[in-house]
XYZ file of C-alpha atoms in Angstrom:
590
model
C -6.126 -12.259 -19.102
C -7.579 -15.704 -19.484
C -10.175 -17.024 -17.163
C -10.827 -19.564 -14.470
C -12.630 -22.229 -16.437
C -11.168 -25.132 -14.459
C -9.047 -25.098 -11.339
C -5.264 -25.312 -11.762
C -5.565 -25.258 -15.555
C -3.661 -23.064 -17.970
C -6.730 -20.822 -18.261
C -6.784 -20.083 -14.546
C -5.511 -16.553 -14.296
C -7.737 -14.315 -12.202
C -10.671 -13.943 -9.821
C -11.691 -10.628 -8.279
C -13.720 -10.769 -5.067
C -15.207 -8.516 -2.402
C -14.810 -9.882 1.139
C -16.253 -8.853 4.519
C -15.384 -9.558 8.150
C -18.661 -10.437 9.848
C -18.807 -9.952 13.620
C -20.784 -13.196 13.984
C -19.324 -15.461 11.296
C -15.825 -14.123 10.634
C -14.360 -13.566 7.131
C -16.887 -14.107 4.366
C -16.791 -13.789 0.572
C -19.566 -11.448 -0.511
C -19.172 -11.228 -4.271
C -16.718 -12.606 -6.822
C -16.225 -12.341 -10.578
C -14.430 -14.987 -12.623
C -13.574 -15.405 -16.288
C -14.745 -18.319 -18.382
C -13.535 -19.287 -21.849
C -15.416 -22.565 -22.128
C -19.229 -22.837 -22.285
C -20.775 -21.923 -18.961
C -21.205 -24.834 -16.549
C -24.511 -25.578 -14.939
C -25.187 -23.312 -12.033
C -23.209 -20.393 -13.443
C -26.233 -18.631 -14.813
C -25.104 -19.057 -18.414
C -27.380 -21.788 -19.782
C -29.552 -21.009 -22.771
C -32.253 -23.568 -22.069
C -35.939 -22.552 -22.164
C -37.066 -20.583 -19.169
C -33.918 -18.562 -18.846
C -34.991 -15.128 -19.980
C -32.628 -12.188 -20.105
C -34.039 -9.388 -17.979
C -31.579 -6.651 -18.860
C -28.878 -6.083 -21.414
C -26.563 -3.168 -21.825
C -23.284 -2.370 -23.559
C -20.461 -1.425 -21.199
C -16.953 -1.047 -22.621
C -17.532 -3.645 -25.335
C -19.038 -6.119 -22.846
C -22.652 -7.183 -23.148
C -24.170 -7.523 -19.673
C -27.222 -9.617 -18.870
C -28.938 -10.849 -15.709
C -30.612 -14.243 -15.920
C -34.022 -14.910 -14.406
C -32.963 -18.264 -13.009
C -30.158 -20.770 -13.297
C -29.836 -24.522 -13.188
C -28.810 -25.960 -9.884
C -25.311 -27.468 -9.652
C -26.809 -30.918 -9.955
C -30.234 -31.487 -11.444
C -32.661 -32.641 -8.800
C -30.342 -31.778 -5.910
C -30.909 -28.929 -3.525
C -28.788 -25.832 -3.901
C -27.764 -25.865 -0.252
C -26.558 -29.458 -0.274
C -24.547 -29.245 -3.504
C -23.141 -25.710 -3.277
C -19.607 -25.357 -1.891
C -20.594 -22.179 -0.028
C -21.644 -21.946 3.642
C -25.109 -23.049 4.710
C -27.934 -20.577 5.126
C -27.795 -21.024 8.900
C -24.150 -19.829 8.866
C -24.985 -16.591 7.042
C -26.577 -13.369 8.151
C -27.694 -10.281 6.298
C -24.232 -8.749 6.600
C -22.398 -11.653 4.948
C -24.888 -12.287 2.141
C -24.900 -10.367 -1.133
C -27.304 -11.868 -3.655
C -30.758 -13.013 -2.615
C -31.557 -16.712 -2.401
C -32.246 -18.025 -5.891
C -30.538 -15.108 -7.608
C -28.626 -16.528 -10.621
C -25.850 -13.959 -10.517
C -24.615 -11.811 -13.380
C -22.948 -12.655 -16.676
C -21.287 -10.465 -19.299
C -20.293 -11.518 -22.811
C -17.241 -9.978 -24.426
C -18.095 -10.032 -28.128
C -14.507 -9.373 -29.213
C -12.952 -12.382 -27.490
C -15.997 -14.607 -26.763
C -15.052 -14.536 -23.078
C -17.721 -14.615 -20.365
C -17.457 -12.795 -17.040
C -19.565 -14.450 -14.364
C -20.354 -12.959 -10.929
C -21.965 -14.620 -7.916
C -21.359 -14.860 -4.196
C -19.090 -17.905 -4.334
C -17.333 -19.861 -7.118
C -19.288 -22.961 -8.038
C -16.287 -25.260 -8.270
C -15.269 -26.610 -4.840
C -11.522 -26.134 -5.375
C -11.981 -22.584 -6.606
C -14.217 -21.912 -3.635
C -11.463 -23.194 -1.345
C -8.863 -20.915 -2.985
C -11.063 -17.834 -2.727
C -12.093 -18.738 0.825
C -8.490 -19.078 1.975
C -7.511 -15.765 0.307
C -10.509 -14.086 1.962
C -9.542 -15.328 5.427
C -5.904 -14.310 5.017
C -6.742 -10.862 3.648
C -8.928 -10.065 6.684
C -6.884 -11.751 9.400
C -3.154 -12.443 9.244
C -2.164 -10.684 5.993
C -2.836 -7.096 7.011
C -0.719 -4.008 6.402
C -0.018 -1.447 9.161
C -3.107 0.579 9.924
C -5.276 -2.285 8.633
C -6.196 -0.283 5.503
C -4.200 -0.530 2.310
C -2.799 -2.954 -0.294
C -0.729 -6.059 0.375
C 0.607 -9.025 -1.615
C 0.759 -12.652 -0.488
C 0.314 -16.174 -1.792
C 2.103 -19.277 -3.045
C 2.297 -21.522 -6.087
C -0.334 -23.941 -4.802
C -3.105 -21.573 -3.734
C -2.359 -18.664 -6.045
C -1.014 -15.184 -5.465
C -3.245 -12.475 -4.070
C -3.456 -8.708 -4.364
C -5.529 -7.561 -1.377
C -6.725 -4.077 -0.444
C -8.497 -3.782 2.926
C -10.735 -0.843 3.825
C -13.506 0.295 6.196
C -17.122 1.201 5.472
C -19.031 3.535 7.801
C -21.915 1.938 9.733
C -23.736 3.754 12.522
C -24.727 0.437 14.165
C -21.325 -1.277 14.077
C -18.558 -1.342 16.659
C -16.414 1.707 16.126
C -19.030 2.878 13.596
C -17.334 1.003 10.747
C -17.120 -2.422 9.138
C -14.130 -4.120 7.589
C -13.970 -5.178 3.915
C -11.369 -6.134 1.332
C -11.132 -6.444 -2.436
C -8.847 -9.244 -3.594
C -7.485 -10.303 -6.991
C -6.204 -13.887 -7.208
C -3.850 -15.088 -9.973
C -1.613 -18.083 -10.469
C 0.938 -15.958 -12.351
C 3.031 -14.118 -9.753
C 5.008 -12.020 -12.261
C 1.859 -10.905 -14.053
C 0.229 -9.890 -10.785
C 3.273 -7.907 -9.651
C 3.467 -6.133 -13.014
C -0.244 -5.332 -12.731
C 0.140 -3.896 -9.209
C 0.084 -0.157 -10.139
C -2.890 -0.642 -12.446
C -4.867 -2.723 -9.940
C -4.059 -0.364 -7.089
C -5.369 2.694 -8.907
C -8.582 1.062 -10.149
C -9.374 -0.770 -6.898
C -8.896 2.432 -4.912
C -11.399 4.093 -7.233
C -13.984 1.404 -6.483
C -13.290 1.659 -2.743
C -13.611 5.455 -2.761
C -16.989 5.203 -4.450
C -18.247 2.646 -1.905
C -16.952 4.681 1.027
C -18.479 7.862 -0.360
C -21.939 6.314 -0.650
C -21.707 4.781 2.825
C -20.536 8.061 4.328
C -23.640 9.865 3.055
C -25.896 7.212 4.626
C -23.903 7.320 7.866
C -24.135 11.098 8.157
C -27.873 11.040 7.447
C -28.448 8.398 10.124
C -26.310 10.202 12.668
C -28.150 13.427 12.009
C -31.520 11.723 12.512
C -30.551 9.547 15.499
C -27.059 10.047 16.977
C -25.688 6.734 18.212
C -22.674 7.951 20.161
C -24.678 9.631 22.967
C -27.072 6.711 23.157
C -24.193 4.267 23.578
C -22.616 6.421 26.263
C -25.839 6.221 28.268
C -25.816 2.414 28.006
C -22.081 1.943 28.554
C -22.531 -0.795 31.147
C -24.965 -2.831 29.099
C -23.423 -5.582 26.947
C -23.181 -4.201 23.411
C -24.228 -7.415 21.697
C -27.548 -7.349 23.504
C -28.246 -3.796 22.299
C -28.017 -4.568 18.615
C -31.474 -6.190 18.374
C -30.342 -7.868 15.138
C -29.885 -4.599 13.313
C -26.075 -4.421 13.402
C -25.520 -7.116 10.764
C -26.525 -4.942 7.799
C -25.943 -5.666 4.154
C -23.653 -3.549 2.011
C -26.614 -2.437 -0.100
C -28.204 -1.073 3.073
C -25.008 0.660 4.153
C -24.655 2.385 0.766
C -28.385 2.765 0.006
C -27.733 1.413 -3.491
C -30.059 -1.300 -4.745
C -27.987 -1.703 -7.929
C -24.736 -2.152 -6.011
C -24.024 -5.744 -7.084
C -24.785 -5.073 -10.732
C -22.409 -2.096 -10.628
C -19.732 -4.157 -8.887
C -20.097 -6.857 -11.525
C -19.555 -4.271 -14.255
C -16.527 -2.840 -12.444
C -14.951 -6.220 -11.747
C -15.584 -7.460 -15.300
C -14.020 -4.304 -16.754
C -11.091 -4.644 -14.347
C -10.392 -8.202 -15.517
C -10.710 -7.241 -19.177
C -8.570 -4.098 -18.909
C -5.909 -5.770 -16.777
C -5.566 -8.520 -19.353
C -5.360 -6.073 -22.246
C -2.727 -3.733 -20.836
C 0.095 -6.296 -20.837
C 0.722 -8.127 -24.094
C 3.333 -10.598 -25.207
C 5.265 -9.928 -28.416
C 6.833 -12.790 -30.321
C 10.371 -11.981 -31.455
C 12.220 -14.028 -34.042
C 15.512 -14.656 -32.299
C 17.338 -12.370 -29.908
C 16.520 -8.640 -29.930
C 18.593 -6.588 -32.361
C 21.158 -4.027 -31.259
C 18.853 -1.249 -32.462
C 16.082 -2.584 -30.216
C 18.389 -2.776 -27.187
C 19.727 0.728 -27.747
C 16.228 2.154 -28.138
C 15.160 0.501 -24.882
C 18.212 1.896 -23.083
C 17.588 5.403 -24.387
C 13.952 5.196 -23.340
C 14.986 4.116 -19.834
C 17.502 6.975 -19.637
C 14.830 9.394 -20.793
C 12.423 8.232 -18.073
C 15.111 8.501 -15.383
C 16.037 11.997 -16.545
C 12.396 13.032 -16.542
C 11.968 11.696 -12.980
C 15.077 13.550 -11.837
C 13.686 16.780 -13.265
C 10.375 16.171 -11.509
C 12.173 15.564 -8.214
C 14.345 18.658 -8.606
C 11.265 20.742 -9.339
C 9.567 19.425 -6.215
C 12.628 20.317 -4.119
C 12.776 23.800 -5.644
C 9.088 24.323 -4.913
C 9.649 23.358 -1.274
C 12.546 25.803 -1.035
C 10.497 28.524 -2.690
C 7.586 27.960 -0.312
C 9.984 28.223 2.630
C 11.365 31.588 1.453
C 10.346 34.407 3.830
C 7.933 37.029 2.582
C 9.668 39.911 0.893
C 12.720 37.803 0.054
C 13.366 37.244 -3.592
C 13.063 33.553 -4.338
C 15.234 31.775 -6.852
C 13.573 31.132 -10.198
C 12.502 27.549 -10.631
C 14.116 25.741 -13.543
C 11.654 24.754 -16.189
C 11.557 21.107 -17.131
C 13.016 20.520 -20.577
C 10.525 19.893 -23.291
C 10.159 16.516 -24.904
C 11.912 17.771 -28.011
C 15.023 18.747 -26.057
C 15.093 15.365 -24.348
C 14.678 13.552 -27.631
C 17.276 15.566 -29.493
C 19.754 14.957 -26.695
C 19.505 11.205 -27.164
C 19.159 11.255 -30.932
C 15.529 10.137 -30.954
C 13.822 13.339 -32.017
C 10.445 13.195 -33.691
C 10.412 13.337 -37.507
C 8.644 16.217 -39.236
C 5.026 15.850 -40.209
C 5.702 16.578 -43.882
C 8.668 14.612 -45.253
C 10.586 16.360 -48.036
C 12.858 13.456 -48.947
C 10.802 10.330 -49.509
C 13.646 7.788 -49.382
C 17.356 7.263 -49.981
C 16.610 6.636 -53.643
C 14.767 9.948 -53.812
C 17.702 11.772 -52.189
C 20.143 10.142 -54.591
C 18.088 11.373 -57.528
C 17.921 14.899 -56.103
C 21.614 15.233 -55.209
C 23.004 13.265 -58.111
C 24.946 10.015 -57.911
C 28.457 11.491 -57.237
C 27.282 13.906 -54.520
C 25.140 11.237 -52.865
C 28.041 8.772 -52.825
C 30.275 11.350 -51.128
C 27.578 12.131 -48.573
C 26.783 8.456 -47.882
C 30.492 7.640 -47.468
C 30.890 10.290 -44.756
C 27.696 9.126 -43.038
C 28.852 5.495 -42.880
C 32.326 6.478 -41.692
C 30.925 8.492 -38.771
C 32.131 11.860 -40.038
C 30.160 14.987 -39.239
C 27.398 15.794 -41.729
C 26.329 19.460 -41.780
C 23.244 20.706 -43.613
C 22.798 24.460 -44.037
C 19.324 25.567 -45.098
C 16.611 28.021 -44.179
C 14.027 25.237 -44.547
C 13.995 23.433 -41.187
C 11.690 20.691 -42.448
C 14.074 19.924 -45.300
C 16.977 19.455 -42.871
C 14.897 17.268 -40.561
C 13.720 15.164 -43.477
C 17.275 14.717 -44.781
C 18.518 13.517 -41.396
C 15.552 11.172 -41.021
C 16.469 9.507 -44.318
C 20.253 9.454 -43.803
C 20.048 7.963 -40.312
C 18.549 4.775 -41.762
C 22.032 3.832 -43.002
C 23.425 3.710 -39.444
C 22.713 1.673 -36.313
C 20.599 3.559 -33.786
C 23.468 3.759 -31.314
C 25.657 5.619 -33.827
C 23.170 8.423 -34.447
C 23.666 11.713 -32.598
C 21.524 14.497 -34.024
C 21.191 18.201 -33.338
C 18.387 18.974 -35.793
C 18.781 22.742 -36.032
C 21.208 24.951 -34.126
C 21.982 28.653 -33.996
C 25.715 27.932 -33.658
C 28.216 25.353 -34.770
C 28.469 22.280 -32.533
C 31.601 20.149 -32.264
C 31.734 16.726 -33.907
C 31.983 14.897 -30.571
C 28.482 16.170 -29.742
C 26.775 15.205 -32.982
C 27.431 13.577 -36.322
C 24.302 15.187 -37.865
C 24.071 18.961 -37.504
C 21.552 21.364 -39.015
C 22.460 25.042 -39.310
C 20.938 28.221 -40.616
C 22.851 29.680 -43.632
C 24.188 32.734 -41.726
C 25.803 30.544 -39.024
C 29.589 30.537 -39.593
C 31.537 27.277 -39.681
C 35.156 27.420 -38.451
C 37.763 27.321 -41.233
C 39.495 24.255 -39.808
C 36.193 22.400 -39.900
C 35.585 23.274 -43.545
C 39.075 22.048 -44.402
C 38.755 18.849 -42.392
C 38.556 15.525 -44.165
C 36.134 14.306 -41.485
C 33.348 16.779 -42.341
C 30.936 17.045 -45.267
C 28.768 20.131 -45.804
C 25.530 20.230 -47.787
C 24.518 23.788 -48.616
C 20.986 24.374 -49.847
C 20.614 27.458 -52.061
C 17.596 28.906 -53.760
C 17.819 27.934 -57.421
C 17.429 30.478 -60.189
C 15.598 27.956 -62.375
C 13.235 25.153 -61.475
C 15.028 22.393 -63.355
C 18.370 22.234 -61.609
C 17.990 18.815 -60.049
C 18.644 15.856 -62.362
C 16.010 14.679 -64.772
C 14.144 11.548 -63.807
C 13.736 12.650 -60.221
C 10.474 11.891 -58.526
C 7.912 14.555 -59.186
C 8.336 16.868 -56.199
C 7.783 20.568 -56.707
C 9.024 21.406 -53.203
C 12.618 20.481 -54.148
C 12.645 22.034 -57.610
C 13.378 25.463 -56.131
C 16.588 24.340 -54.391
C 20.162 23.724 -55.484
C 22.295 21.348 -53.402
C 26.066 21.794 -53.130
C 27.984 18.984 -51.383
C 31.584 19.792 -50.366
C 34.236 18.224 -48.154
C 37.843 18.792 -47.218
C 38.540 15.273 -48.515
C 36.307 14.506 -51.506
C 35.757 10.832 -52.225
C 37.543 9.860 -55.400
C 35.357 8.350 -58.068
C 37.622 5.319 -58.375
C 37.752 4.707 -54.609
C 36.379 1.298 -53.705
C 34.727 2.493 -50.466
C 33.137 0.314 -47.793
C 31.448 -2.836 -48.990
C 28.102 -1.881 -47.487
C 28.052 1.397 -49.454
C 28.516 -0.425 -52.739
C 25.687 -2.817 -51.870
C 23.423 0.084 -50.883
C 24.074 1.844 -54.193
C 23.434 -1.378 -56.096
C 20.051 -1.709 -54.394
C 19.160 1.945 -55.032
C 20.008 1.761 -58.727
C 18.033 -1.455 -59.248
C 14.666 -0.151 -60.433
C 13.157 -3.630 -60.125
C 13.309 -3.235 -56.329
C 10.596 -1.166 -54.699
C 11.336 1.323 -51.918
C 10.013 -1.114 -49.299
C 12.268 -3.889 -50.585
C 15.265 -1.533 -50.495
C 14.435 -0.673 -46.875
C 14.426 -4.354 -45.961
C 17.731 -4.854 -47.777
C 19.189 -2.004 -45.750
C 18.027 -3.586 -42.489
C 19.632 -6.907 -43.460
C 22.890 -5.194 -44.431
C 23.066 -3.345 -41.104
C 22.435 -6.559 -39.188
C 25.149 -8.351 -41.179
C 27.734 -5.703 -40.406
C 26.648 -5.306 -36.781
C 27.324 -9.022 -36.322
C 30.840 -8.434 -37.667
C 31.188 -5.551 -35.221
C 30.221 -7.829 -32.325
C 32.799 -10.422 -33.336
C 35.509 -7.760 -33.653
C 34.584 -6.205 -30.301
C 34.831 -9.502 -28.447
C 38.037 -10.402 -30.257
C 39.843 -7.113 -29.612
C 38.268 -5.509 -26.529
C 37.250 -8.531 -24.499
C 39.775 -11.221 -25.428
C 42.588 -8.688 -26.153
C 44.005 -10.635 -29.092
C 47.177 -9.349 -30.853
C 47.061 -7.262 -34.039
C 48.235 -10.159 -36.210
C 45.244 -12.252 -35.163
C 42.948 -9.253 -35.678
C 44.129 -8.880 -39.289
C 43.396 -12.545 -39.904
C 39.950 -12.148 -38.400
C 39.204 -9.124 -40.606
C 40.187 -11.150 -43.659
C 37.820 -13.918 -42.612
C 35.036 -11.350 -42.100
C 35.673 -9.834 -45.529
C 36.468 -6.445 -44.012
C 40.221 -6.077 -44.316
C 40.064 -2.954 -46.524
C 40.819 0.387 -44.875
C 37.317 1.814 -45.262
C 35.723 -1.346 -43.903
C 37.985 -1.292 -40.838
C 37.134 2.364 -40.164
C 33.441 1.585 -40.527
C 33.618 -1.329 -38.080
C 35.451 0.785 -35.500
C 32.853 3.553 -35.774
C 29.903 1.174 -35.600
C 31.468 -0.397 -32.524
C 30.547 2.812 -30.655
C 26.890 2.009 -31.320
C 26.867 -1.299 -29.436
C 24.368 -1.394 -26.598
C 25.444 -1.212 -22.975
C 23.498 -4.410 -22.386
C 25.604 -6.355 -24.881
C 28.898 -4.938 -23.617
C 28.102 -5.611 -19.961
C 26.949 -9.131 -20.837
C 30.270 -9.885 -22.518
C 32.285 -8.396 -19.674
C 30.357 -10.323 -17.017
C 30.788 -13.536 -18.985
C 34.539 -13.030 -19.194
C 34.850 -12.276 -15.474
C 32.876 -15.335 -14.394
C 34.934 -18.331 -13.179
C 33.091 -20.700 -15.504
C 34.081 -18.667 -18.548
C 37.715 -18.512 -17.427
C 37.834 -22.277 -16.967
C 36.287 -22.881 -20.394
C 38.949 -20.739 -22.083
C 41.707 -22.595 -20.270
């Protein structure tokens, strides 16, 4: 979050302020904290000229805090009262004044970003003072939520957007035994402020609770020593304003009995500005987001919705259970699925801590070139890949490596199951060796099975494999109802992947980047084919011509494109459909 160095500039992002409704003077700004990127202006308490001695310094969340002994006046040789944009001394009482006359305010230096957080009663710049003043008046007058306590949002492009939380502080000498305050956060960026609402609400409520707790202790002590309610009842016909004797307008430090209140508020407000700016970051993307990125975002959103639905169902079950009469047997509450079950359901399960297969090249060396080619062909075609092994980590590691050949939307994994699962549920399935596989599945041309047996000797995997003792004790048998012929051309992407894996001049990282580029290239072809066939509904003759242009007219390439089409994101599909349905799009095609 950048600061408020100059009004209406690109650095003007936030001011946090504490406001009070004074019975004599109306809404007043008590204390505000702003952010400065540029060198501190005169009057802000940040000059380093002789005579300005730091009285206290402390580290708080990476922010160095210091209180200056004195500060330059806004204009050298001019009086503070005449040049300051704030109200005159005659228009202020003890209740609407925070810092003592001549107090320079507080300043904190963020060493990481070289940003300064400055706190004083009013902003020094006249336009900033006007913005904060207007927000203060609105937060304590017209912009009030029901019940007068709570958060509210208001503002406009000219005067900024405001998050305001009003609250009451106990005071034994005030009307109704309480005084009215608000904490406001002012930003020019409406979207940023709305996105920061949950964060601001939680932290501001914490500050308010602490203030109210301190004031409540003082209030209870005063009421115990000298109860005011009975005394006021005895003087019910005497004007209340004449009974105050000047004691009702009390400062917040008096109400909370905390002499370090303003220093603590400065620390809290400075941390709030720093943390609020750090929690939301912008990420620069080169071009439009990839299909893998969109699919991952959609799966994450589905996961959050499913988690919320489970939480809601649990809450309903708890209410029903609490309403069950004594002696009646209540229904057992369903347990919320674990994260692993959620993740496996959407194909985003967590990889094992110890990876057995280091890379695709490593797997190719372990399985041998012919077996790896057969396995990779079935993976790319979308056929079901079954691994049978007693080593769960080995199966997880194999799937983690093999899934890199497919778009995220095409991956459906059941990492390890106690029974066979149908192909429509998963294209990667891990099984224990005793689990039977139906005969029709073993004979199917759309299934490949990798059986992992304990080897009798330790040198069964091909020579030249990466030095890995954990795999030397296994023997891998790859079978399928339709073995891939050695002379079969196969999909173009498979041939390019094998060429990259066999090129020893390419490191593993370079091969990974090649694989990403290949997937993007073929996903772009998938998008073109989807729009051509599903959206525009072109005839088969035109589709064959398009496939020739795309360089994917071979049978295996066509099957691959059709399978990968199932991995397109919902966002992309809905965007195409909405574009086609719009009148503008229809007119452009005509």
